[in-house]
Amino acid sequence: YTVVCSPTLFGEWSVLLSWGRLGSNWRQQRVVWCATREEAEERMEVEVDRRLRRGYVLVRLQHLLADCT
């Protein structure tokens, strides 16, 4: 599962959620559009917390937050 926060070309922010088997053609993605950077960071934290509660293991937090800082 991957969560990435990044600015858009229109001054908004997006949170990209990707999941599925690595190397598979069946990976899925969902984009959540946010008006501000703070809203995007909050949404990203919510998604990460949700996955941790479901038993996922955080591998690289600095990578996940790199685009938002």
PDB file of C-alpha atoms in Angstrom:
ATOM      1  CA  TYR A   1       0.000   0.000   0.000  1.00  0.00           C
ATOM      2  CA  THR A   2       1.409   3.394  -0.929  1.00  0.00           C
ATOM      3  CA  VAL A   3       0.248   6.836   0.186  1.00  0.00           C
ATOM      4  CA  VAL A   4       1.765   9.884  -1.545  1.00  0.00           C
ATOM      5  CA  CYS A   5       0.959  13.547  -1.034  1.00  0.00           C
ATOM      6  CA  SER A   6       1.762  16.048  -3.795  1.00  0.00           C
ATOM      7  CA  PRO A   7       0.747  19.467  -5.136  1.00  0.00           C
ATOM      8  CA  THR A   8      -1.292  19.712  -8.329  1.00  0.00           C
ATOM      9  CA  LEU A   9      -0.771  22.076 -11.246  1.00  0.00           C
ATOM     10  CA  PHE A  10      -3.819  24.066 -10.127  1.00  0.00           C
ATOM     11  CA  GLY A  11      -2.621  24.976  -6.625  1.00  0.00           C
ATOM     12  CA  GLU A  12      -4.516  22.197  -4.863  1.00  0.00           C
ATOM     13  CA  TRP A  13      -3.085  19.081  -3.237  1.00  0.00           C
ATOM     14  CA  SER A  14      -3.697  15.414  -3.892  1.00  0.00           C
ATOM     15  CA  VAL A  15      -3.274  12.247  -1.865  1.00  0.00           C
ATOM     16  CA  LEU A  16      -2.627   9.220  -4.076  1.00  0.00           C
ATOM     17  CA  LEU A  17      -3.532   5.836  -2.597  1.00  0.00           C
ATOM     18  CA  SER A  18      -2.176   2.768  -4.432  1.00  0.00           C
ATOM     19  CA  TRP A  19      -2.615  -0.868  -3.515  1.00  0.00           C
ATOM     20  CA  GLY A  20      -2.318  -4.337  -4.978  1.00  0.00           C
ATOM     21  CA  ARG A  21       0.389  -6.857  -5.665  1.00  0.00           C
ATOM     22  CA  LEU A  22       3.692  -5.340  -6.779  1.00  0.00           C
ATOM     23  CA  GLY A  23       4.484  -6.112 -10.402  1.00  0.00           C
ATOM     24  CA  SER A  24       0.863  -6.947 -11.135  1.00  0.00           C
ATOM     25  CA  ASN A  25      -1.220  -5.358 -13.857  1.00  0.00           C
ATOM     26  CA  TRP A  26      -4.115  -5.247 -11.382  1.00  0.00           C
ATOM     27  CA  ARG A  27      -2.837  -2.495  -9.057  1.00  0.00           C
ATOM     28  CA  GLN A  28      -5.526  -0.020  -8.106  1.00  0.00           C
ATOM     29  CA  GLN A  29      -5.343   3.679  -7.330  1.00  0.00           C
ATOM     30  CA  ARG A  30      -7.537   6.340  -5.818  1.00  0.00           C
ATOM     31  CA  VAL A  31      -6.869  10.076  -5.712  1.00  0.00           C
ATOM     32  CA  VAL A  32      -8.258  12.291  -2.971  1.00  0.00           C
ATOM     33  CA  TRP A  33      -8.278  15.998  -3.873  1.00  0.00           C
ATOM     34  CA  CYS A  34      -7.603  18.505  -1.083  1.00  0.00           C
ATOM     35  CA  ALA A  35      -7.814  22.297  -1.070  1.00  0.00           C
ATOM     36  CA  THR A  36      -4.802  22.877   1.191  1.00  0.00           C
ATOM     37  CA  ARG A  37      -1.536  21.231   2.100  1.00  0.00           C
ATOM     38  CA  GLU A  38      -2.698  20.848   5.699  1.00  0.00           C
ATOM     39  CA  GLU A  39      -5.849  19.040   4.577  1.00  0.00           C
ATOM     40  CA  ALA A  40      -3.757  16.698   2.410  1.00  0.00           C
ATOM     41  CA  GLU A  41      -1.344  15.946   5.260  1.00  0.00           C
ATOM     42  CA  GLU A  42      -4.262  15.243   7.592  1.00  0.00           C
ATOM     43  CA  ARG A  43      -5.888  12.920   5.056  1.00  0.00           C
ATOM     44  CA  MET A  44      -2.589  11.113   4.538  1.00  0.00           C
ATOM     45  CA  GLU A  45      -2.194  10.597   8.295  1.00  0.00           C
ATOM     46  CA  VAL A  46      -5.745   9.221   8.509  1.00  0.00           C
ATOM     47  CA  GLU A  47      -5.023   6.719   5.718  1.00  0.00           C
ATOM     48  CA  VAL A  48      -1.700   5.631   7.266  1.00  0.00           C
ATOM     49  CA  ASP A  49      -3.311   5.195  10.699  1.00  0.00           C
ATOM     50  CA  ARG A  50      -6.128   3.143   9.150  1.00  0.00           C
ATOM     51  CA  ARG A  51      -3.636   0.778   7.510  1.00  0.00           C
ATOM     52  CA  LEU A  52      -1.551   0.430  10.689  1.00  0.00           C
ATOM     53  CA  ARG A  53      -4.693  -0.563  12.629  1.00  0.00           C
ATOM     54  CA  ARG A  54      -5.353  -3.254  10.011  1.00  0.00           C
ATOM     55  CA  GLY A  55      -1.914  -4.777  10.576  1.00  0.00           C
ATOM     56  CA  TYR A  56       0.149  -3.132   7.855  1.00  0.00           C
ATOM     57  CA  VAL A  57       3.759  -2.354   8.746  1.00  0.00           C
ATOM     58  CA  LEU A  58       5.185   1.100   8.076  1.00  0.00           C
ATOM     59  CA  VAL A  59       8.273   0.698   5.917  1.00  0.00           C
ATOM     60  CA  ARG A  60       9.449   4.189   4.974  1.00  0.00           C
ATOM     61  CA  LEU A  61       7.730   7.090   6.700  1.00  0.00           C
ATOM     62  CA  GLN A  62      10.218   9.649   5.399  1.00  0.00           C
ATOM     63  CA  HIS A  63       9.357   8.589   1.845  1.00  0.00           C
ATOM     64  CA  LEU A  64       5.639   8.978   2.504  1.00  0.00           C
ATOM     65  CA  LEU A  65       6.025  12.460   3.937  1.00  0.00           C
ATOM     66  CA  ALA A  66       8.740  13.702   1.580  1.00  0.00           C
ATOM     67  CA  ASP A  67       6.336  15.212  -0.956  1.00  0.00           C
ATOM     68  CA  CYS A  68       4.365  17.162   1.653  1.00  0.00           C
ATOM     69  CA  THR A  69       7.228  18.771   3.533  1.00  0.00           C
TER      70      THR A  69
END
